[in-house]
Short mmCIF file of C-alpha atoms and ligand atoms in Angstrom, two decimals:
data_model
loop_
_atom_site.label_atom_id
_atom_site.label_comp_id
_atom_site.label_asym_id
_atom_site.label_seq_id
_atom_site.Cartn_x
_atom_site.Cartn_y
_atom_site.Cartn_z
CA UNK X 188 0.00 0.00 0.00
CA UNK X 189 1.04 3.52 -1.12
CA UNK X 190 1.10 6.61 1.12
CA UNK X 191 -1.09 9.14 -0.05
CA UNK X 192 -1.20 11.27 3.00
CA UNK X 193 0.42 11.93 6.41
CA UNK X 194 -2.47 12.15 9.14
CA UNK X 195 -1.73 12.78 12.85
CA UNK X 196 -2.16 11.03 15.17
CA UNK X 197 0.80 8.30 13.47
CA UNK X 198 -1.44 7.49 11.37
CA UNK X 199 -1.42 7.16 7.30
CA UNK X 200 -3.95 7.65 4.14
CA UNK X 201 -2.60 5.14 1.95
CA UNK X 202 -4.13 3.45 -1.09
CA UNK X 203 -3.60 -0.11 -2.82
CA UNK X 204 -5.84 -0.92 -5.79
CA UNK X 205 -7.87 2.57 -6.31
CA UNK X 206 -8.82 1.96 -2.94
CA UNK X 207 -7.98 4.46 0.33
CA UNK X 208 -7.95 3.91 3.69
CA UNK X 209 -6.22 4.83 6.95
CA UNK X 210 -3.83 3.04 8.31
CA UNK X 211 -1.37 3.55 11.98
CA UNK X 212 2.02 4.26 11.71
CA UNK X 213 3.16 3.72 15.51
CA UNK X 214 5.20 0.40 14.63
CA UNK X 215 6.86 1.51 12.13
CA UNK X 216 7.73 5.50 12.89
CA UNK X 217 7.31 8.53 10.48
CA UNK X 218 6.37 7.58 6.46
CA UNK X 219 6.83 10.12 3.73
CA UNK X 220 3.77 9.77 0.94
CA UNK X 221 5.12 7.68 -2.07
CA UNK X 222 6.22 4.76 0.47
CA UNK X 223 5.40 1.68 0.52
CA UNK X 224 3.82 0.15 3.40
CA UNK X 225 3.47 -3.67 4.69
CA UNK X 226 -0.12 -3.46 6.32
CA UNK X 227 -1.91 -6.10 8.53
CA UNK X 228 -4.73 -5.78 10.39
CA UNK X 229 -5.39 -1.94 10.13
CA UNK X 230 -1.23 -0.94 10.92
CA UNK X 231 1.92 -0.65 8.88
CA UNK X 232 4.35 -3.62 10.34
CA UNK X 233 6.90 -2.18 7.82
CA UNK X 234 8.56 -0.16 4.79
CA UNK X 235 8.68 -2.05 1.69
CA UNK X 236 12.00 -1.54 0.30
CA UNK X 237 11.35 -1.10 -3.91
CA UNK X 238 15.16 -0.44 -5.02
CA UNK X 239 15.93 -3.63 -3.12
CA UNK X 240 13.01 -5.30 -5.21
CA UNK X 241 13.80 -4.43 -8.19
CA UNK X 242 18.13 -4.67 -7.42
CA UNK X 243 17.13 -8.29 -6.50
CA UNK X 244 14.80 -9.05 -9.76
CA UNK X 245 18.10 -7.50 -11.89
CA UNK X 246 20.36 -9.94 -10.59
CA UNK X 247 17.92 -13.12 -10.75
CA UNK X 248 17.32 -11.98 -14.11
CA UNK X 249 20.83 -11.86 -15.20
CA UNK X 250 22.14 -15.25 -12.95
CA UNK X 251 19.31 -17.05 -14.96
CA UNK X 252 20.77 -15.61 -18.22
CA UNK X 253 24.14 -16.90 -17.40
CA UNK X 254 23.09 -20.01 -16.24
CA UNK X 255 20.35 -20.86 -19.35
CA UNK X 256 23.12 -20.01 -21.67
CA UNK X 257 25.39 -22.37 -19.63
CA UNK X 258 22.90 -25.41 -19.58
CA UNK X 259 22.35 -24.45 -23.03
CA UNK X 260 18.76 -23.44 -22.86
CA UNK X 261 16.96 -26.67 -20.86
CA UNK T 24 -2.07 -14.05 6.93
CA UNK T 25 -2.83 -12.67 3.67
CA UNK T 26 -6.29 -13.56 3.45
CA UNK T 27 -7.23 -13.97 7.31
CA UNK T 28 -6.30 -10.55 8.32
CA UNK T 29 -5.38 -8.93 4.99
CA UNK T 30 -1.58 -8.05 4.52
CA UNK T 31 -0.96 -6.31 1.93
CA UNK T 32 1.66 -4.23 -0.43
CA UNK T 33 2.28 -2.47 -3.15
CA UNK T 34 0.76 -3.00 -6.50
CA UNK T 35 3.58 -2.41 -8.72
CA UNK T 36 5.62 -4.58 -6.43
CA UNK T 37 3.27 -7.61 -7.09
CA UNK T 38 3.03 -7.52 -11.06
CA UNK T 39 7.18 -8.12 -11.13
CA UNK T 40 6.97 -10.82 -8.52
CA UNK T 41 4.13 -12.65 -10.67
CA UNK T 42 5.64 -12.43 -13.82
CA UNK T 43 4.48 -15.92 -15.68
CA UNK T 44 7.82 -15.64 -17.67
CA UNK T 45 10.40 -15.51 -14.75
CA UNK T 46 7.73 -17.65 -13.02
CA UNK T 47 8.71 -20.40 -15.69
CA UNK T 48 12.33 -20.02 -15.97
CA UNK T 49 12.31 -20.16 -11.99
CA UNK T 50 10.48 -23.55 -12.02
CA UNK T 51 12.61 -24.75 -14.43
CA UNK T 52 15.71 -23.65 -12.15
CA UNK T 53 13.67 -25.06 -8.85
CA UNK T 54 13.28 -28.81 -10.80
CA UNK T 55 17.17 -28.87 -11.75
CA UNK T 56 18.31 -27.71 -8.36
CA UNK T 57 16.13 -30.34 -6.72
CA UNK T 58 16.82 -33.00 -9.10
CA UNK T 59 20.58 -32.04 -7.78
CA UNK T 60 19.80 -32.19 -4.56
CA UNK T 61 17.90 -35.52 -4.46
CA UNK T 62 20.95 -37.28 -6.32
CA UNK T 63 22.66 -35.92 -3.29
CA UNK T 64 20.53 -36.68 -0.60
CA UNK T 65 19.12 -39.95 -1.95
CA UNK T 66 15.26 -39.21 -1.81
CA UNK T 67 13.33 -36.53 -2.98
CA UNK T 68 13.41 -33.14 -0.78
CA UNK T 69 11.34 -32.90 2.10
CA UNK T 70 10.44 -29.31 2.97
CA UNK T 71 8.01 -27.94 5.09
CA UNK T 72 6.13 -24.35 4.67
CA UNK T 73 5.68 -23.04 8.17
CA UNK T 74 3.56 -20.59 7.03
CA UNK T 75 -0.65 -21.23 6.29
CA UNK T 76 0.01 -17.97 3.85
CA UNK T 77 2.78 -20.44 1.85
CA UNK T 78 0.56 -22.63 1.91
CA UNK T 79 -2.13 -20.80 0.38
CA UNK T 80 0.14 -19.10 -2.22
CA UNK T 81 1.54 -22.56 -3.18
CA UNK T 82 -1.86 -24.49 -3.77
CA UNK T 83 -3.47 -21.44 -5.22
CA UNK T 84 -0.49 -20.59 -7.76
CA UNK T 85 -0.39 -24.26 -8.97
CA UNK T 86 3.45 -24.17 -7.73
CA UNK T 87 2.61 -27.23 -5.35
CA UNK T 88 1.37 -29.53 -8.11
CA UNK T 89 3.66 -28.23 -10.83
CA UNK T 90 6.74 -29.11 -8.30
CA UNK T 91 5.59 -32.38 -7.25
CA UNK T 92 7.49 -34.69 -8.81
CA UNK T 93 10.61 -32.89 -7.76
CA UNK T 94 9.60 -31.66 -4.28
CA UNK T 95 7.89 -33.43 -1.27
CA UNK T 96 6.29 -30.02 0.27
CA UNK T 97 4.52 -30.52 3.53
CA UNK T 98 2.57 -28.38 5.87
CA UNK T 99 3.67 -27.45 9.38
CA UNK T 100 2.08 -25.36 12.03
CA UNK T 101 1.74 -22.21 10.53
CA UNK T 102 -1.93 -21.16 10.56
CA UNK T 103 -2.53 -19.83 13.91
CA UNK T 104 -6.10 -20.57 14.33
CA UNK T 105 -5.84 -24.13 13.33
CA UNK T 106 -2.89 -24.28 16.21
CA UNK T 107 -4.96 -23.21 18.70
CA UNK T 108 -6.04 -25.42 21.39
CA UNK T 109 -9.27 -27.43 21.64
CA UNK T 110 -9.15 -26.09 25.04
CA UNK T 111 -8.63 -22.63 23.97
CA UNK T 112 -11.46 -22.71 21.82
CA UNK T 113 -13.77 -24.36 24.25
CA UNK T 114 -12.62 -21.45 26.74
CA UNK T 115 -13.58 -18.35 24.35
CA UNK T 116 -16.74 -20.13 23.92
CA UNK T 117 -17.72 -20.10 27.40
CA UNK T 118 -16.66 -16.37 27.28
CA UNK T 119 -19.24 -15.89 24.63
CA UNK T 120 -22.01 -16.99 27.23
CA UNK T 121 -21.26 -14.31 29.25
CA UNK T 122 -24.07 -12.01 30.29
CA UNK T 123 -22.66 -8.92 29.11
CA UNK T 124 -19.68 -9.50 26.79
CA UNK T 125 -19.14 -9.29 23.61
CA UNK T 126 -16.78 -10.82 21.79
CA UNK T 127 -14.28 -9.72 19.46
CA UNK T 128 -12.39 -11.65 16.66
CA UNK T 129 -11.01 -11.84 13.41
CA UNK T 130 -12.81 -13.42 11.06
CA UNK T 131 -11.54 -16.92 10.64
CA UNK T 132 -12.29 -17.62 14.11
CA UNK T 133 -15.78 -17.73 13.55
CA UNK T 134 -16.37 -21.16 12.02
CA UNK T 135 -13.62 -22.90 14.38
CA UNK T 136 -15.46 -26.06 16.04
CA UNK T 137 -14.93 -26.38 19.70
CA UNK T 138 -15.97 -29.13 21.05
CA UNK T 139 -19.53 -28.83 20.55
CA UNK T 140 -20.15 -25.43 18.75
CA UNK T 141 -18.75 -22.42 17.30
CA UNK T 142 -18.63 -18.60 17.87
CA UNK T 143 -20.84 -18.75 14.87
CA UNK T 144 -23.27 -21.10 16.53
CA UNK T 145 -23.01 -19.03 19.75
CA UNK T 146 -24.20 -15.85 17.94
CA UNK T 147 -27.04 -17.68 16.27
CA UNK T 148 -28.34 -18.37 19.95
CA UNK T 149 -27.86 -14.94 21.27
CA UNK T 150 -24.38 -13.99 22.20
CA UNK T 151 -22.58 -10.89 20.67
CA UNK T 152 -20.25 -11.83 18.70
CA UNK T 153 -18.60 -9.11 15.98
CA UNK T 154 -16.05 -9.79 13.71
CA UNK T 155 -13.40 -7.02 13.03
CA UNK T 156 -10.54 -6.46 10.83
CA UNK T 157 -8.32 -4.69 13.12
CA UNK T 158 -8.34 -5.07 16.89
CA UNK T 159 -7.99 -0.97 16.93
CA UNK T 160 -12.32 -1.20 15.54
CA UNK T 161 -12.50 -3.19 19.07
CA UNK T 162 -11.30 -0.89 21.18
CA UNK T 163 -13.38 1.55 19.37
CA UNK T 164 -16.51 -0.46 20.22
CA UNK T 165 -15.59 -0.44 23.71
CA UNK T 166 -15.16 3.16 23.70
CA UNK T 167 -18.49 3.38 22.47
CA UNK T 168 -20.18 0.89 24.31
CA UNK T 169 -19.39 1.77 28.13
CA UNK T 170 -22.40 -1.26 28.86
CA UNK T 171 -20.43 -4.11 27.30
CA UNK T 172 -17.21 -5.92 28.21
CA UNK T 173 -15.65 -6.05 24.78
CA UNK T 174 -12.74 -9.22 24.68
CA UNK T 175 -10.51 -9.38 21.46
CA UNK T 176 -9.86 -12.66 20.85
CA UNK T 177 -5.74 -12.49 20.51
CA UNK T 178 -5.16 -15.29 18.22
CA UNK T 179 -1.69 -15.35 15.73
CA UNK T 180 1.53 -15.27 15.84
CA UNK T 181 4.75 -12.56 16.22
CA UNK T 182 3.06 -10.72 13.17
CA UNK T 183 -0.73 -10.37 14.77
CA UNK T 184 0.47 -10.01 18.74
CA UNK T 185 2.50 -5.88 18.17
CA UNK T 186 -0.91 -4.91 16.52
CA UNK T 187 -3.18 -6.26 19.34
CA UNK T 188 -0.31 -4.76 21.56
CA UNK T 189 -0.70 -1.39 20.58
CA UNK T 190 -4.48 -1.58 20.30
CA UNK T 191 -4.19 -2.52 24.36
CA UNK T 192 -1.98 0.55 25.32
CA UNK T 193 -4.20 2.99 23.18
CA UNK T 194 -7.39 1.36 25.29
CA UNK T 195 -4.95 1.44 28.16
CA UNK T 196 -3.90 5.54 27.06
CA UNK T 197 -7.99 5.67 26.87
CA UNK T 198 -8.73 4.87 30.22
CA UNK T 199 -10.90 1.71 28.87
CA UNK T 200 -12.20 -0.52 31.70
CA UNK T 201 -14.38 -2.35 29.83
CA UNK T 202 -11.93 -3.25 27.03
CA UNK T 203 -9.74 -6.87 27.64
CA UNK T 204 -8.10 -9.68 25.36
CA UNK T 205 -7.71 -13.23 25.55
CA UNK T 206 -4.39 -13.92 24.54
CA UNK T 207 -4.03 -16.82 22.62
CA UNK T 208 -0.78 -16.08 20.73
CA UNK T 209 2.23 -17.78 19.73
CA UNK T 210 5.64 -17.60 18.97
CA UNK T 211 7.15 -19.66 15.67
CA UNK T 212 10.45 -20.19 16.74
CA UNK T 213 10.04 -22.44 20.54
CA UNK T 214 7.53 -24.60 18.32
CA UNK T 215 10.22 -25.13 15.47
CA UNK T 216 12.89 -26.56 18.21
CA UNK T 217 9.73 -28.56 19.17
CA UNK T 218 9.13 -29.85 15.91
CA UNK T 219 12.79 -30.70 15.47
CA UNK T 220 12.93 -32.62 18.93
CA UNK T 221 11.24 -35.43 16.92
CA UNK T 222 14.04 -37.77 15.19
CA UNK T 223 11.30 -39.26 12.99
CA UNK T 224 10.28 -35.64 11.36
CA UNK T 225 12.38 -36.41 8.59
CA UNK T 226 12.73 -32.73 6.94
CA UNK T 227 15.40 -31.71 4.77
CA UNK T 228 14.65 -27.96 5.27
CA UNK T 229 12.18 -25.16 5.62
CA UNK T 230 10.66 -22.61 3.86
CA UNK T 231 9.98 -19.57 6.61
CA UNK T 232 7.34 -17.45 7.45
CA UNK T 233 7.74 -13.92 5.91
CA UNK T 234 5.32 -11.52 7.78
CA UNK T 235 6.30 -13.16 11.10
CA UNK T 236 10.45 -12.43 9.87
CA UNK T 237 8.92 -9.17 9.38
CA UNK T 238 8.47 -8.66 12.84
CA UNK T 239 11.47 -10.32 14.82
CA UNK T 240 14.35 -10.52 11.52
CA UNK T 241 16.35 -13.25 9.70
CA UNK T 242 18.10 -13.50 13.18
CA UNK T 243 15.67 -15.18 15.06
CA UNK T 244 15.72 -18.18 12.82
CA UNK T 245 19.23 -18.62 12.52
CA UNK T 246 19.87 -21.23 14.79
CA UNK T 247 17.95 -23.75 12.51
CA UNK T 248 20.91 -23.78 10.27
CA UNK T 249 23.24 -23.22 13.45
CA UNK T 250 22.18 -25.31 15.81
CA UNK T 251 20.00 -28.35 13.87
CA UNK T 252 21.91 -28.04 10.75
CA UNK T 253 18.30 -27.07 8.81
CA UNK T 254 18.66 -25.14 5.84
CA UNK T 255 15.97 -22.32 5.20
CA UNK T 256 14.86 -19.76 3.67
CA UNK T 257 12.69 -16.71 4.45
CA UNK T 258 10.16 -15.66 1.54
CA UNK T 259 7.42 -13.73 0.18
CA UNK T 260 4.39 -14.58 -0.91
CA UNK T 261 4.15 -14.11 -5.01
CA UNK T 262 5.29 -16.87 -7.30
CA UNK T 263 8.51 -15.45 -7.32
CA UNK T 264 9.40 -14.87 -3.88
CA UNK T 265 8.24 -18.63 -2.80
CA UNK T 266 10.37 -20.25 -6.16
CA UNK T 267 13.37 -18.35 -4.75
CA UNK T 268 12.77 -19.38 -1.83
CA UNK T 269 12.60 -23.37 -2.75
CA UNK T 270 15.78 -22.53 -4.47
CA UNK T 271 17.75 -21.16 -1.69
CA UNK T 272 17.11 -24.03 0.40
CA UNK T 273 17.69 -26.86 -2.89
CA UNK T 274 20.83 -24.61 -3.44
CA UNK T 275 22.32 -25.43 -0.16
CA UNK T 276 20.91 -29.31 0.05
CA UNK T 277 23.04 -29.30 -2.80
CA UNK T 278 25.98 -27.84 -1.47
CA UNK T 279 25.61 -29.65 2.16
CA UNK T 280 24.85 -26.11 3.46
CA UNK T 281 22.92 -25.28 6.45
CA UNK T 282 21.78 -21.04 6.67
CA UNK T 283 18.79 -18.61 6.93
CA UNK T 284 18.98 -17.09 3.55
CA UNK T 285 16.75 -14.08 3.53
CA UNK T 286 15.22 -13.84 0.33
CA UNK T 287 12.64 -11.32 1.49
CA UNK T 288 14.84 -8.35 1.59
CA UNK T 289 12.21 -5.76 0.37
CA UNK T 290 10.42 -6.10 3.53
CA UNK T 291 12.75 -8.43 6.11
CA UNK T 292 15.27 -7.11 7.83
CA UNK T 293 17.77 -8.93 9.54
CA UNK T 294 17.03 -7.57 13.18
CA UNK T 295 13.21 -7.22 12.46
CA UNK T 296 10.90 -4.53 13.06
CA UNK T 297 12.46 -2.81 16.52
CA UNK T 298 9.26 -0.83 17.22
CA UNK T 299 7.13 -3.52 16.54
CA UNK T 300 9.33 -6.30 19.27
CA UNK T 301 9.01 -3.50 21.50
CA UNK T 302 5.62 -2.90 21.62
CA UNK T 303 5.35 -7.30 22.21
CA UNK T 304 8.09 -6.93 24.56
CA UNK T 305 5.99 -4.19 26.68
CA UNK T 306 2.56 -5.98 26.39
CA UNK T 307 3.17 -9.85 26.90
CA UNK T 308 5.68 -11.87 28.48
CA UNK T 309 6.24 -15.88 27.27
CA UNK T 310 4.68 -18.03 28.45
CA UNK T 311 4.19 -22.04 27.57
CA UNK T 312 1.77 -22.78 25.57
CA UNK T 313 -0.75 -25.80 24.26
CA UNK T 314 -0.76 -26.28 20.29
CA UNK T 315 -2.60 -28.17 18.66
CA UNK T 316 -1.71 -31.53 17.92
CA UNK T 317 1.36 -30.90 18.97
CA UNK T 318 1.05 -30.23 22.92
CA UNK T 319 2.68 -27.77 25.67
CA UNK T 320 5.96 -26.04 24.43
CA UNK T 321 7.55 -23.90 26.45
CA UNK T 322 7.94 -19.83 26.23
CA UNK T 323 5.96 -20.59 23.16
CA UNK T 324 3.16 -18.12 23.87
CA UNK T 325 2.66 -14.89 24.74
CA UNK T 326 0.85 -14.03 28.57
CA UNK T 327 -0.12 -10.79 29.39
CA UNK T 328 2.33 -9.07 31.67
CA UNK T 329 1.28 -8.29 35.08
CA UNK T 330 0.75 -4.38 34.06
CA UNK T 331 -1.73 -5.39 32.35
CA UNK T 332 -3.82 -7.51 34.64
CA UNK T 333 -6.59 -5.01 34.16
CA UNK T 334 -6.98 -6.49 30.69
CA UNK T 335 -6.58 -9.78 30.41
CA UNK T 336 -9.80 -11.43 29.83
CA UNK T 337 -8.34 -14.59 31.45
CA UNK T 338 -7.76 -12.90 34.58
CA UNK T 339 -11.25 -10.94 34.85
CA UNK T 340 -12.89 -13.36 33.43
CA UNK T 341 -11.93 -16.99 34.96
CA UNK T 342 -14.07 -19.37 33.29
CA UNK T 343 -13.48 -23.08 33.12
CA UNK T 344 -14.57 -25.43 30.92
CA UNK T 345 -14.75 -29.62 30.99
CA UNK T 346 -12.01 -31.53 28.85
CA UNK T 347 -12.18 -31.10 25.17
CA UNK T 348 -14.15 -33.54 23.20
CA UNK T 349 -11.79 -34.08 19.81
CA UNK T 350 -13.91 -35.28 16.72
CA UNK T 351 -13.52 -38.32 15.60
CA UNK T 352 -10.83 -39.07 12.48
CA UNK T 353 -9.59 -35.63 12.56
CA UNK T 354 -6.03 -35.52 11.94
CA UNK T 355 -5.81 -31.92 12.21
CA UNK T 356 -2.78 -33.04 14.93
CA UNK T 357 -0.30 -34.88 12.80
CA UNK T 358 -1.37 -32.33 9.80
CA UNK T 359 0.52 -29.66 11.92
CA UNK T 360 2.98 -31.70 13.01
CA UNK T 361 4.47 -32.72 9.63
CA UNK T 362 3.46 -36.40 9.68
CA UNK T 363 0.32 -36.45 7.03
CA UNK T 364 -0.95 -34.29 4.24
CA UNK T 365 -4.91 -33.28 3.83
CA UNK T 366 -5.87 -35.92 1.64
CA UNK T 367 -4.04 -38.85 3.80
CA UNK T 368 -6.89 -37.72 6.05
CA UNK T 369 -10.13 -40.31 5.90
CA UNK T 370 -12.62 -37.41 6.60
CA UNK T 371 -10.83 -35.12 4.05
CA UNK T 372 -12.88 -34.20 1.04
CA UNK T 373 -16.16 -36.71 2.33
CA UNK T 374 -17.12 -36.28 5.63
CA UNK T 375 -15.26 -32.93 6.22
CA UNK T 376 -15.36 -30.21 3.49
CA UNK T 377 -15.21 -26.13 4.00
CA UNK T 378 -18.76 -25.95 3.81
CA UNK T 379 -19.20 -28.83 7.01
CA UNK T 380 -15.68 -28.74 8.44
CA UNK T 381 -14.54 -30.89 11.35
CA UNK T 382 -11.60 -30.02 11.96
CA UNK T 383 -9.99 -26.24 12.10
CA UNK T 384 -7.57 -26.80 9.18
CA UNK T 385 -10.77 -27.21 7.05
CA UNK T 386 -12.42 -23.75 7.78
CA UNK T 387 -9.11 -21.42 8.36
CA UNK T 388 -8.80 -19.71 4.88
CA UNK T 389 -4.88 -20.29 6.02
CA UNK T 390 -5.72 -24.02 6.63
CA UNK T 391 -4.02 -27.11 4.43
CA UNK T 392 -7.13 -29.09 4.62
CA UNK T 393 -8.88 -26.25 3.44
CA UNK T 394 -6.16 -25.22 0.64
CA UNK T 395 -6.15 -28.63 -0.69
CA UNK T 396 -9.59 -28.59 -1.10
CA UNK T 397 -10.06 -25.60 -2.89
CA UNK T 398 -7.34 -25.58 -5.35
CA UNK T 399 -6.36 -29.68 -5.43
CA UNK T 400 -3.49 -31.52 -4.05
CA UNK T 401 -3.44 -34.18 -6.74
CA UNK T 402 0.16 -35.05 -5.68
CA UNK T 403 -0.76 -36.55 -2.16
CA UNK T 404 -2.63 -39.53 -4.05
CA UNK T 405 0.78 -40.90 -4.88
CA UNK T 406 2.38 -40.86 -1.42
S1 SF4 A 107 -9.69 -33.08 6.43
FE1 SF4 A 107 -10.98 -32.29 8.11
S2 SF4 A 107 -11.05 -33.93 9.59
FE2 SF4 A 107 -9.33 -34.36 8.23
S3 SF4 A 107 -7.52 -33.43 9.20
FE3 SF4 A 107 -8.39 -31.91 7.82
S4 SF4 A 107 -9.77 -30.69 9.09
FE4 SF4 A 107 -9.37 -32.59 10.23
#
């Protein structure tokens, strides 16, 4: 889920899927809007991490490369 | 806990991790490496999903049938309302006959069988039952209800027990008085040691919760690999994650490895979530606790601390109840313990289906029984 908007109160407008809601921030201290945000049961439990996403997905995609080429293509 | 208490992420996120091209190449990667690793080890791999979300993800995205041949997967005791007690249940039960109370759960509790009803049957005679989808909406009840004694029903693990937490100290912050949980929670690590006290388990590694590494960090599992010589792997949820997963524990069977390999990095860090443990840490103390099949483990739950005496239901509300009454063929026990899959059960499929379960692993959305069910588990017949 997205951060739309900061609220107070540690709480966050964030939206996944069109759809907004609100969502508390206390266990996992301040978000900026544009974050990502783990959510269960109405709070955040953490940040999700994007560059490390798509850093990991690179290097899959480039170990699989090497390694298709090496078993030549089965 | 994906569909139990809705975790969710970003959208953007879950379109790369689904990819059905990468999705392919990985399976295709997954069946060498196992292949590999059961020339090495002499059998086919044995790993076990201590997760009910894994197990969704893996019956759902076909990835438990399509790896079959290569990969024995098998359940453990990850779905937290199918590991709680008979006696538990039976307990919250007699809680819902309270004059006054009402109760409040999560969803998946609703449908649990104790040993002769359910929440859902209790509220179909009369007691208040309300289903909510964050314990926060429960303390807001309270607030607004000064008549009733609202109890939240604490049942999950690391990643459900810092969100009932904080829901207590803002009743607490509140000045509540009418506002209490019963806390049935657990703890996934002391029941792993307990699993791997049995010499007959026979499991060449695991495949590790993600939203509960969320919450206490690659760290807390490493003595599997340490200490038992286990390897594992913490994932995600999409196709891609769990295939990654598989692979990082094949990888080291291969390699006679034994580690933790975090392959959840967007969201698992190695020390967990700090402000989340905290919040646990402040709220609940360990405690042993009764699973399921599997029996009293020690420090495996999570007690109240004395603090907060004022609300724990068990405390201000000291019911008792007579001993469970377990139905009949339900193998629910041995399910969580790693010795049997759903369909090796006699009920499973005939006599206990989601629409009449028997047994909790049959109505828990996070249930095997229940997975198999829905989206097939043709690979059992052959075992
Ligand atoms: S199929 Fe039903 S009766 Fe059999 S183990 Fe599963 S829940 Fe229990």
């Amino acid at each position: 889920m997205q951060v739309v908007e900061v609220k107070e109160e540690e709480t966050a407008l964030v939206e996944s899927f069109g759809v907004q809601r609100l969502v508390r921030t206390r266990l996992v201290g301040p978000v900026q809007p544009g974050e990502f945000l783990m959510v269960h049961a109405g709070y955040a439990i953490e940040k999700i991490d994007q560059e490390e996403a798509a850093e990991r997905l690179k290097l899959w995609e480039e170990l699989l490369a090497d390694e298709e080429a090496w078993a030549g293509g089965t | 806990m994906a569909v139990q208490q809705g975790i969710t992420s970003g959208r953007r996120e879950l379109e790369r991790f689904r990819d059905p091209e990468l999705v392919r190449r990985l399976l295709a990667r997954a069946q060498r490496l196992a292949q590999r690793a059961a020339d090495r080890l002499g059998h086919r791999p044995v790993i076990m999903e201590v997760c009910g979300t894994h197990t969704v993800a893996l019956s759902r995205s076909g990835l438990r049938n399509a790896l079959a041949d290569a990969v024995e997967l098998k359940s453990g005791p990850g779905c937290p309302v199918c590991v709680t007690d008979y006696r538990d249940i039976d307990l919250m039960l007699a809680l819902a006959r309270l004059p006054g109370v009402t109760i409040a759960t999560f969803g998946d509790m609703l449908r649990v069988p104790g040993s002769n009803s359910s929440l859902e049957r209790e509220r179909a005679q009369g007691a208040a039952v309300e289903v909510f989808y964050s314990p926060d909406d429960a303390v807001a009840l309270a607030a607004a209800r000064p008549d009733r004694q609202v109890i939240f029903l604490g049942v999950g693990f690391e990643t459900t027990a810092p969100v009932v937490g904080a829901s207590l100290e803002q009743a607490a912050a509140q000045g509540l008085t009418n506002f209490s949980v019963f806390s049935a929670h657990k703890t996934v690590p002391p029941v792993m040691r307990a699993l791997l006290a049995d010499p007959e388990l026979g499991l060449d590694g695991f495949l590790l919760p993600g939203h509960v590494s969320t919450i206490i960090g690659r760290r807390a599992f490493s003595f599997l690999g340490e200490e038992y010589g286990v390897p594992a792997a913490i994932t995600g949820f999409e196709p891609v994650d769990i295939l990654l997963g598989l692979s990082a524990v094949l990888a080291q069977l291969v390699a006679g490895e034994a580690r933790v390999v975090n392959c959840y990095g967007r969201v698992v860090r190695e020390e967990g979530n700090p402000r989340a443990q905290a919040v646990i840490d402040r709220c609940f103390a360990p405690a042993e606790a009764s699973w399921r099949g599997i029996g009293t483990v020690p420090e495996s739950g999570l007690a109240l601390r004395p603090a907060y005496a004022a609300f724990d239901a068990a405390k201000r509300f000291p019911v008792s109840v007579p001993p469970p009454v377990i139905p009949r063929g339900c193998r629910c026990g041995e399910l969580l313990r790693g010795k049997i899959k759903p369909t090796q059960c006699g009920l499973f499929g005939r006599a206990c289906t989601p629409e009449r379960p028997v047994g909790p692993c049959m109505v828990s959305s996070e249930g095997a029984c229940a997975a198999y069910y829905l989206y097939g588990g043709r690979e059992t017949e052959t075992d």
